[in-house]
């Protein structure tokens, strides 16, 4: 009797399985920590106590206090909710604007497509960070204006991705059959085209999340994002900068939080890219 050789699971499959597990566990940890901060931590993140400023780690303050005597752990956890929450808000708004625009431009073509390409060319002429800084400066400092600036910058990349996918899919036989059967354009776009772009958009969004987190943190660091006393990781880095030599951990904690979450988002994006078999060009 002929036996078939056993096939060992590939290293790549094992690697991405562990990536998914680690990513989900870390995401649950971040969510649980943020909820814990909102529901159970008794320290007021805005209450200043100059008598307790720059204290070290203790039972009362597990990560110490900052230059105004505020509990660092409380502000770090609440800052995670601010940074992640506004990043997801900006990402979601960019998707809501970019996906329909890309669908319509790619499917209808004509003057709508030409107008979109001119807009896209204008945005692509400059790096995202430069455009976001300029828009934030024009709109004024504040986390709301920063989110709006990021949405204005980011929606174009999703519209371009959707448009290119729709242009390719529109030439296939199943779209021609759908048109022959009398399906409306709206029905074709939502029922047939949208499922084909979902994987590409999901991969790009997961990879983009880390970039948006870095953008919000970096612009808050230079004063264009979250304003005092709002706890936000980038703003916490800026507040702790003058005390780096005496209390370096005040900058280390939010810095590690930013790096960890960005790495998590990139790991998730790599995993989803391989799951959906999306080419690496989706990152550009």
JSON list of N, CA and C in Angstrom, two decimals, residues 165 193-204 276:
[
{"chain": "A", "resi": 165, "resn": "UNK", "atom": "N", "xyz": [-8.69, 48.88, -8.65]},
{"chain": "A", "resi": 165, "resn": "UNK", "atom": "CA", "xyz": [-9.29, 47.54, -8.58]},
{"chain": "A", "resi": 165, "resn": "UNK", "atom": "C", "xyz": [-10.57, 47.46, -9.39]},
{"chain": "A", "resi": 193, "resn": "UNK", "atom": "N", "xyz": [-18.70, 44.41, -7.16]},
{"chain": "A", "resi": 193, "resn": "UNK", "atom": "CA", "xyz": [-17.38, 45.04, -7.10]},
{"chain": "A", "resi": 193, "resn": "UNK", "atom": "C", "xyz": [-16.88, 45.25, -5.67]},
{"chain": "A", "resi": 194, "resn": "UNK", "atom": "N", "xyz": [-17.77, 45.64, -4.79]},
{"chain": "A", "resi": 194, "resn": "UNK", "atom": "CA", "xyz": [-17.35, 45.93, -3.42]},
{"chain": "A", "resi": 194, "resn": "UNK", "atom": "C", "xyz": [-16.71, 44.74, -2.72]},
{"chain": "A", "resi": 195, "resn": "UNK", "atom": "N", "xyz": [-17.25, 43.52, -2.85]},
{"chain": "A", "resi": 195, "resn": "UNK", "atom": "CA", "xyz": [-16.57, 42.38, -2.20]},
{"chain": "A", "resi": 195, "resn": "UNK", "atom": "C", "xyz": [-15.16, 42.14, -2.72]},
{"chain": "A", "resi": 196, "resn": "UNK", "atom": "N", "xyz": [-14.87, 42.49, -3.96]},
{"chain": "A", "resi": 196, "resn": "UNK", "atom": "CA", "xyz": [-13.54, 42.26, -4.51]},
{"chain": "A", "resi": 196, "resn": "UNK", "atom": "C", "xyz": [-12.51, 43.26, -4.00]},
{"chain": "A", "resi": 197, "resn": "UNK", "atom": "N", "xyz": [-12.98, 44.41, -3.56]},
{"chain": "A", "resi": 197, "resn": "UNK", "atom": "CA", "xyz": [-12.03, 45.41, -3.07]},
{"chain": "A", "resi": 197, "resn": "UNK", "atom": "C", "xyz": [-11.88, 45.36, -1.56]},
{"chain": "A", "resi": 198, "resn": "UNK", "atom": "N", "xyz": [-12.74, 44.59, -0.88]},
{"chain": "A", "resi": 198, "resn": "UNK", "atom": "CA", "xyz": [-12.73, 44.59, 0.59]},
{"chain": "A", "resi": 198, "resn": "UNK", "atom": "C", "xyz": [-11.39, 44.15, 1.15]},
{"chain": "A", "resi": 199, "resn": "UNK", "atom": "N", "xyz": [-10.82, 43.07, 0.59]},
{"chain": "A", "resi": 199, "resn": "UNK", "atom": "CA", "xyz": [-9.55, 42.57, 1.09]},
{"chain": "A", "resi": 199, "resn": "UNK", "atom": "C", "xyz": [-8.43, 43.58, 0.92]},
{"chain": "A", "resi": 200, "resn": "UNK", "atom": "N", "xyz": [-8.35, 44.20, -0.25]},
{"chain": "A", "resi": 200, "resn": "UNK", "atom": "CA", "xyz": [-7.32, 45.19, -0.52]},
{"chain": "A", "resi": 200, "resn": "UNK", "atom": "C", "xyz": [-7.44, 46.39, 0.44]},
{"chain": "A", "resi": 201, "resn": "UNK", "atom": "N", "xyz": [-8.67, 46.85, 0.63]},
{"chain": "A", "resi": 201, "resn": "UNK", "atom": "CA", "xyz": [-8.89, 48.00, 1.50]},
{"chain": "A", "resi": 201, "resn": "UNK", "atom": "C", "xyz": [-8.56, 47.66, 2.95]},
{"chain": "A", "resi": 202, "resn": "UNK", "atom": "N", "xyz": [-8.93, 46.46, 3.39]},
{"chain": "A", "resi": 202, "resn": "UNK", "atom": "CA", "xyz": [-8.67, 46.06, 4.77]},
{"chain": "A", "resi": 202, "resn": "UNK", "atom": "C", "xyz": [-7.17, 45.98, 5.04]},
{"chain": "A", "resi": 203, "resn": "UNK", "atom": "N", "xyz": [-6.42, 45.45, 4.09]},
{"chain": "A", "resi": 203, "resn": "UNK", "atom": "CA", "xyz": [-4.96, 45.36, 4.25]},
{"chain": "A", "resi": 203, "resn": "UNK", "atom": "C", "xyz": [-4.34, 46.75, 4.32]},
{"chain": "A", "resi": 204, "resn": "UNK", "atom": "N", "xyz": [-4.72, 47.62, 3.40]},
{"chain": "A", "resi": 204, "resn": "UNK", "atom": "CA", "xyz": [-4.17, 48.98, 3.39]},
{"chain": "A", "resi": 204, "resn": "UNK", "atom": "C", "xyz": [-4.55, 49.73, 4.67]},
{"chain": "A", "resi": 276, "resn": "UNK", "atom": "N", "xyz": [-5.24, 37.47, 2.43]},
{"chain": "A", "resi": 276, "resn": "UNK", "atom": "CA", "xyz": [-6.01, 37.88, 1.26]},
{"chain": "A", "resi": 276, "resn": "UNK", "atom": "C", "xyz": [-5.21, 37.79, -0.03]}
]
